[in-house]
XYZ file of C-alpha atoms in Angstrom:
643
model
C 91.580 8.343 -22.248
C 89.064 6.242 -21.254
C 85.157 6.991 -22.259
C 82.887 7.408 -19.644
C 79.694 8.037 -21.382
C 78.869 4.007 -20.969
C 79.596 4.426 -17.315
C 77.207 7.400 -17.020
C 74.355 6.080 -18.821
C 74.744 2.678 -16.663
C 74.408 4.997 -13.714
C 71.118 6.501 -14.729
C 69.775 3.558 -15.569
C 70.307 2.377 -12.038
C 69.238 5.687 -10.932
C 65.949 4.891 -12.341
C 65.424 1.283 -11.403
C 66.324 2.333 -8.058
C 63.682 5.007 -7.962
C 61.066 3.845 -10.196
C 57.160 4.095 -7.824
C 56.630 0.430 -9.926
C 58.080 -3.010 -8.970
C 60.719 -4.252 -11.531
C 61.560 -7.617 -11.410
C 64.125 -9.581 -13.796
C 64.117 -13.092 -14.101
C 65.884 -15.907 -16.347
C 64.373 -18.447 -18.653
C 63.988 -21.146 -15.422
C 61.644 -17.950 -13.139
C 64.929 -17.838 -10.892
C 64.673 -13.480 -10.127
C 67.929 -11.731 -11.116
C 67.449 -8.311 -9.824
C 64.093 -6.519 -7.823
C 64.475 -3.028 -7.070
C 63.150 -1.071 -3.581
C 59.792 -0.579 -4.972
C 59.299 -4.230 -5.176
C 60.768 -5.161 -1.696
C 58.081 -2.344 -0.718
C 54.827 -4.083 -2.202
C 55.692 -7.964 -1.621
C 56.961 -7.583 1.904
C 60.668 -9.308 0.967
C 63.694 -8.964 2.019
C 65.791 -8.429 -1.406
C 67.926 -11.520 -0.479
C 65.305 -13.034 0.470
C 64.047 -12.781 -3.375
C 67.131 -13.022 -5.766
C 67.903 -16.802 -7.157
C 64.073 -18.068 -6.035
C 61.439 -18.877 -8.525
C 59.099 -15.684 -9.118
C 56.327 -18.272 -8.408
C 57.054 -17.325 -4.609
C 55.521 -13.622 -5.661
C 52.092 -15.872 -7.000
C 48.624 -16.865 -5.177
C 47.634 -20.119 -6.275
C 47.169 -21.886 -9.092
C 49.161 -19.655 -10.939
C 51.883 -20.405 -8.647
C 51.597 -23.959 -9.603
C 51.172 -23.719 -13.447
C 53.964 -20.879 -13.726
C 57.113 -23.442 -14.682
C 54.842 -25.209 -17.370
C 54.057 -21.210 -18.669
C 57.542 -20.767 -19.460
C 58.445 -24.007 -20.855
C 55.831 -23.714 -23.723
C 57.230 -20.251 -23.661
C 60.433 -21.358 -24.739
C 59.790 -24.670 -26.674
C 57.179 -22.486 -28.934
C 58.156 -19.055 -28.770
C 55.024 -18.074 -27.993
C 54.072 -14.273 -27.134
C 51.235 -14.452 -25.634
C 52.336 -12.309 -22.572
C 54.728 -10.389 -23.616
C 54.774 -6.761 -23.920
C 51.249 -6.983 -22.731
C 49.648 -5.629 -19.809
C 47.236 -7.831 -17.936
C 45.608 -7.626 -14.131
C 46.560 -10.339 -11.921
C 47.221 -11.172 -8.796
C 49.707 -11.079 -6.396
C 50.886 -12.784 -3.084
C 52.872 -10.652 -0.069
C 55.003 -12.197 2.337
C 52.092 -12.232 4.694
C 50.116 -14.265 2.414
C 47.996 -11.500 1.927
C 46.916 -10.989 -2.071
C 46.346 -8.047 -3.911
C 45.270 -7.260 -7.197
C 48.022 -5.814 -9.860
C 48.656 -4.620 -13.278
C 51.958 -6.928 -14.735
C 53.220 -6.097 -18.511
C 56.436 -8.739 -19.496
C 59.099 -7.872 -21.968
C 62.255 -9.956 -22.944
C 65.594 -9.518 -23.086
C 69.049 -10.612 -24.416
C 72.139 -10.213 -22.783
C 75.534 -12.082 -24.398
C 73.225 -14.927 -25.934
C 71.179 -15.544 -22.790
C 67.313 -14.546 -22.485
C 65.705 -12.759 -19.482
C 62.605 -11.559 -18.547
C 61.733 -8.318 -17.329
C 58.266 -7.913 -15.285
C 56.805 -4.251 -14.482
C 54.417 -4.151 -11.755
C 51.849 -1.946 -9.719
C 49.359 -1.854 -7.282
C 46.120 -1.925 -7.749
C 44.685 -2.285 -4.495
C 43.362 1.760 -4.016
C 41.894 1.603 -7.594
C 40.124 -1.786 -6.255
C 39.129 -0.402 -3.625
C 37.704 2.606 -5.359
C 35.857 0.126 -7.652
C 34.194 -1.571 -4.890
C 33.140 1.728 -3.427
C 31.390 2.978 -6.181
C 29.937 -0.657 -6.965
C 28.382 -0.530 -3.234
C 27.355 3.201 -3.743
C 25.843 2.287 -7.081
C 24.157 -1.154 -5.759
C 22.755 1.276 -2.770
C 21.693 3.689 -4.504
C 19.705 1.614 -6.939
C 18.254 -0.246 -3.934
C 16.911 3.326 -2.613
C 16.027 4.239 -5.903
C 14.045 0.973 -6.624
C 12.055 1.117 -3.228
C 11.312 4.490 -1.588
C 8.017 4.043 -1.927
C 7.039 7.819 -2.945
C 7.983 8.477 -6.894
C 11.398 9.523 -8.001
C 12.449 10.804 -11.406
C 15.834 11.745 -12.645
C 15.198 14.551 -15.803
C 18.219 15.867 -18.376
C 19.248 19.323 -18.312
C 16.130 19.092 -20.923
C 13.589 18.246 -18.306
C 13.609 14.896 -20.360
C 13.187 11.877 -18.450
C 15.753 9.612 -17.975
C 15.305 6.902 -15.019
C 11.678 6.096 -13.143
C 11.378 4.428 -10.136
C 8.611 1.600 -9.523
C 6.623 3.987 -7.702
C 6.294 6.626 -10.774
C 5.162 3.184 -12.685
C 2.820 2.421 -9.737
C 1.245 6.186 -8.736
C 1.237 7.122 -12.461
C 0.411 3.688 -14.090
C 3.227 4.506 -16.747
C 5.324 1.688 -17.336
C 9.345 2.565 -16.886
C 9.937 2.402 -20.842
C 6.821 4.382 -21.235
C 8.244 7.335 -18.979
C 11.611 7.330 -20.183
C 12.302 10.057 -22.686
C 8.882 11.917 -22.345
C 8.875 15.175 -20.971
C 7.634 15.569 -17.148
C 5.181 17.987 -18.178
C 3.360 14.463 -19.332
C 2.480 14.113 -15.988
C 0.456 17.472 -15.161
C -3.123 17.742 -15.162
C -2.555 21.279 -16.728
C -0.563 23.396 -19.039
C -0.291 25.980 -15.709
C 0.903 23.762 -13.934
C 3.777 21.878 -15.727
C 4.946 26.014 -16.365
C 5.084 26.478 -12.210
C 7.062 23.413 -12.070
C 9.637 24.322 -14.571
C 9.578 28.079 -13.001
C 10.304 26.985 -9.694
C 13.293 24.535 -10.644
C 14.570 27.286 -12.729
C 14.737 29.226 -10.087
C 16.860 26.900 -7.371
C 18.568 25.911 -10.423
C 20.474 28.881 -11.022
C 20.198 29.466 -7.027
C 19.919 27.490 -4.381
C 20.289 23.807 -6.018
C 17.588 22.555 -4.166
C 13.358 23.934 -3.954
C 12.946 25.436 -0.898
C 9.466 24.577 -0.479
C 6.949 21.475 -2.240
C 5.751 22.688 -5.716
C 1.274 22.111 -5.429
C 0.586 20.559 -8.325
C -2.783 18.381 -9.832
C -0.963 15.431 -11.537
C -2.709 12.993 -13.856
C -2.625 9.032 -14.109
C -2.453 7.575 -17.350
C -5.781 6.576 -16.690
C -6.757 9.851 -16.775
C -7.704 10.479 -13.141
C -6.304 13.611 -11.467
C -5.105 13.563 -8.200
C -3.132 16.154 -5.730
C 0.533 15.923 -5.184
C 3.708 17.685 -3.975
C 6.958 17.891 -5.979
C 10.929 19.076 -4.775
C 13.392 19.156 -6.597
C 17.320 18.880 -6.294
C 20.066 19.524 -8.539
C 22.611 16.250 -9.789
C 25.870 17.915 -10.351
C 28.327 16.889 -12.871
C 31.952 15.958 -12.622
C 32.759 19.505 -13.015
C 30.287 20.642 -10.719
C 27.980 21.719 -13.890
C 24.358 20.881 -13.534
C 23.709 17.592 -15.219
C 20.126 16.931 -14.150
C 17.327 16.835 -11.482
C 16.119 14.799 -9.027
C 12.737 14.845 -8.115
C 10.637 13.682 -5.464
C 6.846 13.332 -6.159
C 4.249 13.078 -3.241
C 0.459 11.317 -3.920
C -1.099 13.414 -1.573
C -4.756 11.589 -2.153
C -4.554 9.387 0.792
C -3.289 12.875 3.086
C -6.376 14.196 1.926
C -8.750 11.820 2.906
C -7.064 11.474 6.025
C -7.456 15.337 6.665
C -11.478 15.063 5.478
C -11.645 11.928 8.103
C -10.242 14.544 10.882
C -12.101 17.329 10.351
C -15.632 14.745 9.768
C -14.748 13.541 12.884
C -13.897 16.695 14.568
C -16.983 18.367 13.129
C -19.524 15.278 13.884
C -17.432 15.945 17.813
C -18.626 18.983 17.380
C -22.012 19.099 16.592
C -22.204 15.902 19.604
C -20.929 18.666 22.103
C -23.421 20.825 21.225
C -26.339 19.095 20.640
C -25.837 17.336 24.346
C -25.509 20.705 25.377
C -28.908 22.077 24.255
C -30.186 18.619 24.959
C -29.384 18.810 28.838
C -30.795 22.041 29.114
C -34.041 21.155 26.441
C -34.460 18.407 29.340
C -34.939 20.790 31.992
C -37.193 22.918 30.477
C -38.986 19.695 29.727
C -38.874 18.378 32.736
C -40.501 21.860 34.583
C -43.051 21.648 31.751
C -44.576 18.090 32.575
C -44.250 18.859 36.350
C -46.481 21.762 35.844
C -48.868 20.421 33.099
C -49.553 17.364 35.509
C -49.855 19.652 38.565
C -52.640 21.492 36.355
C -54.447 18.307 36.105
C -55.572 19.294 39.707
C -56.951 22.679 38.935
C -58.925 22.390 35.788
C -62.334 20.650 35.703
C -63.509 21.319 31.997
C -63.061 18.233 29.462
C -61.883 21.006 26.955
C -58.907 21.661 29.187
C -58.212 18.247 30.371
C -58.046 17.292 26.511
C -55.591 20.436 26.143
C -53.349 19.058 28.634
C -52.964 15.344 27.437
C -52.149 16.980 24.470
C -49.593 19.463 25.675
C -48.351 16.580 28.082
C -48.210 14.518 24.480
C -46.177 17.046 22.837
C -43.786 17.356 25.940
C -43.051 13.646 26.330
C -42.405 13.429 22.328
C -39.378 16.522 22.951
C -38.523 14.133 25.952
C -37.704 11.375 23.264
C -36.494 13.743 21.379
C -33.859 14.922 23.543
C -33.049 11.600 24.049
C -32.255 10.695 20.839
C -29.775 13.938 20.711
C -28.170 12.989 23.772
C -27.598 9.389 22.511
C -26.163 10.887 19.103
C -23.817 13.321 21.776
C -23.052 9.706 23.687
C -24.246 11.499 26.748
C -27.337 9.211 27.392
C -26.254 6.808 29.987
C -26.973 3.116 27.634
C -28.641 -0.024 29.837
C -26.107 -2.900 27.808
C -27.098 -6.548 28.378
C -25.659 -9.979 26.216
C -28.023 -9.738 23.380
C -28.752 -12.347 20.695
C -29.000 -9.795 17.599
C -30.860 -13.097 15.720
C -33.651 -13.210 18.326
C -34.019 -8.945 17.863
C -34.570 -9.054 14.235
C -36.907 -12.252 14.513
C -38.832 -10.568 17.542
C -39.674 -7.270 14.988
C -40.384 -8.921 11.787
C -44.159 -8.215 12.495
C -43.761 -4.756 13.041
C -41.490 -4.409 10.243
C -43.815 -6.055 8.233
C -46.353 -3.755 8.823
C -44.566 -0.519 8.776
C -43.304 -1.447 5.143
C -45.983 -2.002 3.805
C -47.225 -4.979 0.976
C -45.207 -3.502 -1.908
C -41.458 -3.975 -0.039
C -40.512 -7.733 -0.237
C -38.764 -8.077 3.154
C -36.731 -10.771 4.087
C -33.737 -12.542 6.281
C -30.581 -14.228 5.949
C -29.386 -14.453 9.936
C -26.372 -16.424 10.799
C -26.721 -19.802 12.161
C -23.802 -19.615 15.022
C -24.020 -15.538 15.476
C -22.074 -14.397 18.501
C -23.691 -12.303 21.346
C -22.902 -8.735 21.858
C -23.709 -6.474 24.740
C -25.585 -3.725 23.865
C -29.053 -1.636 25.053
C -31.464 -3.261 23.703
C -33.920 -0.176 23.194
C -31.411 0.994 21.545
C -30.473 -1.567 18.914
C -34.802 -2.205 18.457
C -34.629 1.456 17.361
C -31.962 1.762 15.064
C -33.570 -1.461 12.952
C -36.805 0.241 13.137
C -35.037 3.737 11.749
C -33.083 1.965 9.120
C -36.391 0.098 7.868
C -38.258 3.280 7.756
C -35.694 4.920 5.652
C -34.924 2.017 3.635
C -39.032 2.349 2.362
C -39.210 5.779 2.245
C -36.597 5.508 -0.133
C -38.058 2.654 -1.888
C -41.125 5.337 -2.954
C -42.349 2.694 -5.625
C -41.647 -1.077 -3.920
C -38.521 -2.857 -3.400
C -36.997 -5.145 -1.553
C -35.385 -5.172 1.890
C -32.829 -7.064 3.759
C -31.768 -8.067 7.164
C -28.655 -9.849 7.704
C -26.170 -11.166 10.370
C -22.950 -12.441 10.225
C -19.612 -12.955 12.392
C -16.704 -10.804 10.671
C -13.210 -10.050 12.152
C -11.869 -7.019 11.617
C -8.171 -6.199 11.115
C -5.921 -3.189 11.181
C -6.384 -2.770 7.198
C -10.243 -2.282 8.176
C -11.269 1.806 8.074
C -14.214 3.180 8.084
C -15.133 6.988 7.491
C -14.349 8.631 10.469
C -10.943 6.884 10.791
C -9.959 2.823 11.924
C -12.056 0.533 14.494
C -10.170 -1.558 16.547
C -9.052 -4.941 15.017
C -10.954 -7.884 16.661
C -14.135 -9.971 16.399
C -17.577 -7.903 15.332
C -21.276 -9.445 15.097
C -22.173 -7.332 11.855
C -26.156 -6.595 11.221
C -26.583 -5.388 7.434
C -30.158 -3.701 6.136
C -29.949 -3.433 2.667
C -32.775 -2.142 0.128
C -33.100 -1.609 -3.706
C -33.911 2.105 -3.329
C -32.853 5.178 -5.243
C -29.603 5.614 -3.183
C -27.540 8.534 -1.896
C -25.261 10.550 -4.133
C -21.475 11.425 -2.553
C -22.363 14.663 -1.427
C -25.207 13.315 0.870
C -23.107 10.457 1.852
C -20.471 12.475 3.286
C -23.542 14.451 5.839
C -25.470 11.043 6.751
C -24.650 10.846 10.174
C -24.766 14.881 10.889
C -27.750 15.520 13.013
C -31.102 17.501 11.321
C -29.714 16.770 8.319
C -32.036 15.198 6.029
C -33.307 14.724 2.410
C -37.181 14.344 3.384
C -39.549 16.537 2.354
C -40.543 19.347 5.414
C -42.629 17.320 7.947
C -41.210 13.499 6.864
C -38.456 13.159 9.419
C -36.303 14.798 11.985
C -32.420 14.296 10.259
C -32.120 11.946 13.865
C -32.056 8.320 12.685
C -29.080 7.430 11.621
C -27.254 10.243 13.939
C -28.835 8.414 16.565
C -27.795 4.903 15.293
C -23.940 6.468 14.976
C -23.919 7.524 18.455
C -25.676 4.349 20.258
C -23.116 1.987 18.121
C -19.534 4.680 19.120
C -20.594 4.208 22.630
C -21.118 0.483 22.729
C -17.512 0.431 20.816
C -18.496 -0.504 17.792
C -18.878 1.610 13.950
C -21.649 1.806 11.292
C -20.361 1.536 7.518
C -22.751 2.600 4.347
C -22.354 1.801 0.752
C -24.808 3.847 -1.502
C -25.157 4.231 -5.036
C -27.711 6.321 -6.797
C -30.221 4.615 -8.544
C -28.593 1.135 -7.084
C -29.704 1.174 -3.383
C -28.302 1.290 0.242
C -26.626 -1.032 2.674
C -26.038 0.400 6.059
C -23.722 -1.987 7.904
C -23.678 -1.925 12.438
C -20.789 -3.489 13.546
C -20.946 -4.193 17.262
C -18.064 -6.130 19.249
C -18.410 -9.519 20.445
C -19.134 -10.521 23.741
C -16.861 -12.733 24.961
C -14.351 -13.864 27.752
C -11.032 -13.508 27.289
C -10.531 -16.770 26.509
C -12.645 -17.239 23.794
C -11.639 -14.092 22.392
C -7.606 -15.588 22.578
C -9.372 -19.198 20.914
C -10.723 -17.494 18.199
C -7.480 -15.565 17.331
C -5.081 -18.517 18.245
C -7.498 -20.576 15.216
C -6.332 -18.436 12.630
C -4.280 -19.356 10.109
C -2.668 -17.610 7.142
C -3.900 -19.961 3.930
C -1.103 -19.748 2.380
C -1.233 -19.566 -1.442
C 0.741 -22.489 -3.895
C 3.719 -21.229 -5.929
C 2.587 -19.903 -9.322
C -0.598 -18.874 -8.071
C -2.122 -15.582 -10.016
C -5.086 -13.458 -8.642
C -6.643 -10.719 -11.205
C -7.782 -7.991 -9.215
C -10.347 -6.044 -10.658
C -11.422 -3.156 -8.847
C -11.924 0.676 -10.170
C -11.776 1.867 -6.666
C -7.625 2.917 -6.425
C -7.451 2.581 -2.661
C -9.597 -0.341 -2.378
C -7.610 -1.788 -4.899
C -4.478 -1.169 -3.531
C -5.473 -2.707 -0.271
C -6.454 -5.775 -1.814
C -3.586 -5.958 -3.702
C -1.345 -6.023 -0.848
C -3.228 -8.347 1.368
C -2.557 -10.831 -1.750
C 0.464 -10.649 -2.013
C 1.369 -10.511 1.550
C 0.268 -14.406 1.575
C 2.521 -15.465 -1.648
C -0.078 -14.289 -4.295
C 1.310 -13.188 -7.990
C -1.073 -10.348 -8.231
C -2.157 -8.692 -11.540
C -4.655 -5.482 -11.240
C -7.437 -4.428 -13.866
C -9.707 -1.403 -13.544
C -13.159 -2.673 -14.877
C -15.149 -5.840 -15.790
C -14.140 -4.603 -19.204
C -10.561 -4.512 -18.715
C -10.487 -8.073 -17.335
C -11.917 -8.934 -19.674
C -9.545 -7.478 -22.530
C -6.481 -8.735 -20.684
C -8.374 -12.975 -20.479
C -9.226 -12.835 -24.038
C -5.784 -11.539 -25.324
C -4.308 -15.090 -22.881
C -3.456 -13.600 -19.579
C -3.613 -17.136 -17.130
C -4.610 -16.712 -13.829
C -5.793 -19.165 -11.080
C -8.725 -16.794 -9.803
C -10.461 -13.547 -10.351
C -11.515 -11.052 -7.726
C -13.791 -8.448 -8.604
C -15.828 -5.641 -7.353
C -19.447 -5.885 -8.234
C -20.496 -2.604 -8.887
C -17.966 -0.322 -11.547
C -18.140 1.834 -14.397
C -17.991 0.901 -17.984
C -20.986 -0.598 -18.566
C -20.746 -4.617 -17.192
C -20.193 -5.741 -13.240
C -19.279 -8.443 -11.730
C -21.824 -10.415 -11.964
C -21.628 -10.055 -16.012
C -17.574 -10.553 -15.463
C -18.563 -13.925 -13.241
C -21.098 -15.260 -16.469
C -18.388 -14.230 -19.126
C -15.712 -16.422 -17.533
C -17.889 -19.231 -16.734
C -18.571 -19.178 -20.576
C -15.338 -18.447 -21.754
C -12.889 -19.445 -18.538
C -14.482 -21.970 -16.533
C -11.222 -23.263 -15.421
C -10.635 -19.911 -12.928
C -12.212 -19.511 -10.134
C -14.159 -16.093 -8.888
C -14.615 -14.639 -5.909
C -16.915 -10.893 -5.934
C -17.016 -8.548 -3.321
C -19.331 -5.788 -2.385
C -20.647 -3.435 0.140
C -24.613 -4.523 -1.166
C -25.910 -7.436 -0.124
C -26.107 -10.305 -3.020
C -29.855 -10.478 -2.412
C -30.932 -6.710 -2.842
C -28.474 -6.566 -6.131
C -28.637 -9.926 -8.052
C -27.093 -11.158 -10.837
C -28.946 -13.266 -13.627
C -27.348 -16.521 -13.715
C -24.976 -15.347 -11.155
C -27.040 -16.990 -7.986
C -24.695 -19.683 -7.060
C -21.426 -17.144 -6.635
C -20.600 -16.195 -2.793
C -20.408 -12.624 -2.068
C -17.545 -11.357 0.217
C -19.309 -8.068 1.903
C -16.691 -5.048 2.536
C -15.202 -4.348 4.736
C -13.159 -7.956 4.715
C -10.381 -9.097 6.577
C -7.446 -10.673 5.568
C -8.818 -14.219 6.721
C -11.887 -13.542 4.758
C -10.269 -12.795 1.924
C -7.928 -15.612 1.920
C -10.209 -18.482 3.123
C -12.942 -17.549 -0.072
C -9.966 -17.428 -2.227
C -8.668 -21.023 -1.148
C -12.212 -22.441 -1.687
C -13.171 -21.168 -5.030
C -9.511 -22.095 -5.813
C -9.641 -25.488 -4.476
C -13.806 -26.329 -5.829
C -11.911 -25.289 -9.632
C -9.471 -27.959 -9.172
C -11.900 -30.776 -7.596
C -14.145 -30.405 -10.080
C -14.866 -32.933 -13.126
């Protein structure tokens, strides 16, 4: 009786290389293939005839398809085991040409004295494709990550965080190493706070697994300044689908706020100009019935006495007439007279009286441009509001100062705001008055242009003049600007459009030019002011600028002596701390005089000077971009001419 048990266990094996989901190749000692089974017609594309007695090399992409005889000679001249019984990815080559990537592991073989070669392989293409997938997900998602511009942290179960965005670095001033691992309550103003925060993600964490509403929160710089913000939160699920973190999205909501304070300014100032030409129109009335009569009098009464009464009620009625006119020009409700005006010739023609009205203990003087565009304004108008802002330039200079009128030609851009919101972008003749008196604090600031409002003792002045000055400039399109500091002085600035054809006006855009800056260029900004900074930041390096930012004289200081290089420093004159910009300018030409500097202010140069600082230009805020970038290119270039 014959055994059958070899039989049988042939047949499973068959069984098995029949079924197996892997490719199973056998070849001989030359790379002919001996056997393939269905699997590996199914991934290669062959025919099994098509396979058995070639050289596996077919089944290669290039060059191992090339190098694969010289493989197994060494193989079998040294014995060499260097692929077998290991597992390796490589790649493979259909029938179509196509390639795909696979996992191969070799073993060997003997069968009556001969060797063979037995190859297991499988597909890797899905788990490629999976890896690809998450690599793009992952590349995309650090790309988001990296530059939504509002502040993103990722906390541990612990509230511990573990990844920053830039813009945490940049809204907090934390560097990314510095955040990492801290706990978020780091970045709340106040104990209460940081507890609402955690309270509130508690909540959706157990709930909802996202805040259903922004978390209010004051939030703190590293600098120490406090500022409002908004916080939501969502939940990062594990594998499992346990919680394994939160995301959270912060909000600076500083510049929302001073957008809402420009609204309701504006909307209140709207106000107040509704109402005021209201009461004006009908104070003008009343006026008007009042001088009719008082002159029809004139007729009827004989006595001196009463003829003297009348001039002086007529007197008193003609002084509410200007009155009301000055309201109704603040309201923009007083029809204006415009004409092409040369701003240079209006100062010049008043120096006399402004001489006079000053008095001999206020220095006055001038600094008009040479080629000043015209502008069409009234020219009442414009002879009144430098005779309002002289007058409250000395009565705020109670014990002497010194006074200045200037011109220039500026250009405005779309970075350019002023308090009650942007002024259209375009070409502005810009008339400065600028005195060294005791200044206005924030909170008086904020109220200069409201009408009857005033810091003047009871019987010293109406609250009208610079109301009235707002309202003439809004309705001949242009914007007024002040910089005030207590203690430090006042610069009101008028901006009123050019007058020009459209031609000129297309001439003078069509000349500029970005200056471009040279690779490797660096520009310290120093600046306490965030926004202003932040501005002037970007305008830098929108031209090609490296760009690195300091909050006071002293700071730049700090970071030149310790070796920082840079090409050029530009600095706000007036900051905290203790030293400006001028003392910044003197230290660097003592210490730096290689790097050039470039200070900018909203006082004029003249009112606020400098010891030993008289030969730096001045750039007055607002700038524009080409302002910025032209003074820039000529301190820059003047450092590199000189000896």
């Amino acid at each position: 009786m014959t055994d059958s048990k070899p039989y049988q266990t042939q047949g499973m094996l068959e069984a098995i290389l029949q079924s197996a989901v892997g490719a199973i190749i056998t070849i001989d000692t030359k790379g002919a293939i001996q056997t393939v089974n269905p699997a590996t017609v199914r991934l290669f594309g062959y025919a099994e005839a098509d396979m058995v007695g070639r050289n596996v090399k077919m089944l290669m992409p290039e060059p191992h398809r090339a190098n694969h005889d010289s493989y197994m000679a060494h193989y079998m001249a040294t014995g060499e085991r260097k692929i077998i019984g290991i597992g390796r990815d490589v790649e493979g080559r259909r029938k179509d040409g196509s390639q795909f990537p696979m996992h191969l592991a070799v073993s060997t073989y003997e069968v009556q004295g001969a060797h063979f070669f037995a190859g297991i392989v499988h597909d890797l293409s899905a788990r490629s494709r999976l890896e690809i997938e998450v690599s793009r997900q992952s590349a995309l998602f650090q790309a988001v990550f990296d530059h939504v511009p509002e502040p993103l942290i990722i906390t541990g179960t612990d509230r511990q965080i573990l990844l920053a965005n830039p813009a945490a670095s940049r809204v907090f001033g934390y560097t990314q190493e510095e955040l990492t691992g801290q706990k978020t309550t780091m970045l709340c103003e106040a104990p209460a706070d940081s507890g609402r925060v955690l309270q509130e993600f508690s909540n959706f964490s157990s709930a909802h697994g996202e805040s259903e509403r922004p978390v209010v929160v004051s939030f703190r710089r590293k600098n120490g300044e406090v500022f409002p913000g908004q916080i939501v939160g969502a939940l990062i699920k594990g594998p499992k689908g346990d919680n394994a973190g939160i995301l959270s999205l912060i909000r600076d909501m500083t510049f929302e706020q001073k957008r809402e304070d420009t609204r309701l300014k504006t909307q209140r100032l709207e106000a107040i100009g509704q109402l005021t030409g209201g009461v004006a129109h009908d104070f003008n009335n009343l006026l008007t019935i009042i001088t009719g009569n008082l002159e029809l009098l004139e007729d009827y009464v004989a006595d001196p006495r009463g003829l003297d009464n009348l001039k002086r009620a007529q007197g008193a009625a003609e002084a509410g007439a200007r009155l009301t006119s000055r309201l109704l020009t603040f309201a923009r409700r007083r029809r204006l007279e415009p004409q092409v005006v040369d701003l240079n010739e209006q100062v010049r023609a008043m120096l006399e009286l402004l001489t006079r009205t000053l008095g001999e203990n206020i220095q006055l003087s001038t600094r008009l441009a040479y080629d000043l565009w015209k502008t069409r304004i009234d020219q009442s108008e414009i002879e009144s509001a430098i005779l309002n802002l002289a007058i409250n330039a000395r009565d705020a200079m109670s014990n002497g100062g010194k006074l200045i009128i200037e011109t220039s030609n500026v250009t405005l851009d779309q970075d350019t705001t002023f308090s009650d919101g942007a002024t259209a972008p375009g070409n502005y003749v810009r008339m400065s008055v600028s005195d060294t008196g005791c200044g206005m604090p924030r909170e008086v600031l904020r109220r200069a242009f409201e009408p009857f409002f005033t810091t003047k003792p009871t019987g010293r002045g109406t609250g009208l003049g610079l109301s009235t000055i707002y309202g003439f400039v809004k309705q001949s399109n242009g914007n007024v600007m002040i910089y005030s500091e207590p203690e430090r002085g006042t610069t009101v600035n008028v901006y009123l459009p050019q007058y020009a054809t459209m031609q000129a006006l297309t001439e003078s855009k069509a000349e500029y030019a970005p200056a471009q800056s040279r690779p490797g260029e660096t520009i310290l900004v120093v600046e306490d002011n965030p926004d202003v900074r932040d501005v002037a930041v970007r305008r830098l390096k929108r031209v090609g600028y490296r760009v690195i930012e300091a909050e006071t004289a002293v700071d730049a200081i700090e970071q030149l002596t310790n070796g920082l290089i840079v090409d050029a420093v530009f600095s706000d004159v007036v900051m905290p701390g203790g030293q400006s910009g001028f003392d910044l300018a003197l230290w660097i030409a003592g210490n730096r005089p290689g790097v050039a500097v470039v200070l900018t202010s909203g006082f004029s140069e003249d009112v606020m000077p400098g010891p030993g600082a008289d030969h730096l230009q001045v750039l007055r805020k607002p700038y524009s971009q080409k302002d910025l970038e032209t003074q820039l290119r000529i301190a820059i270039s003047s450092k590199r001419t000189s000896p």
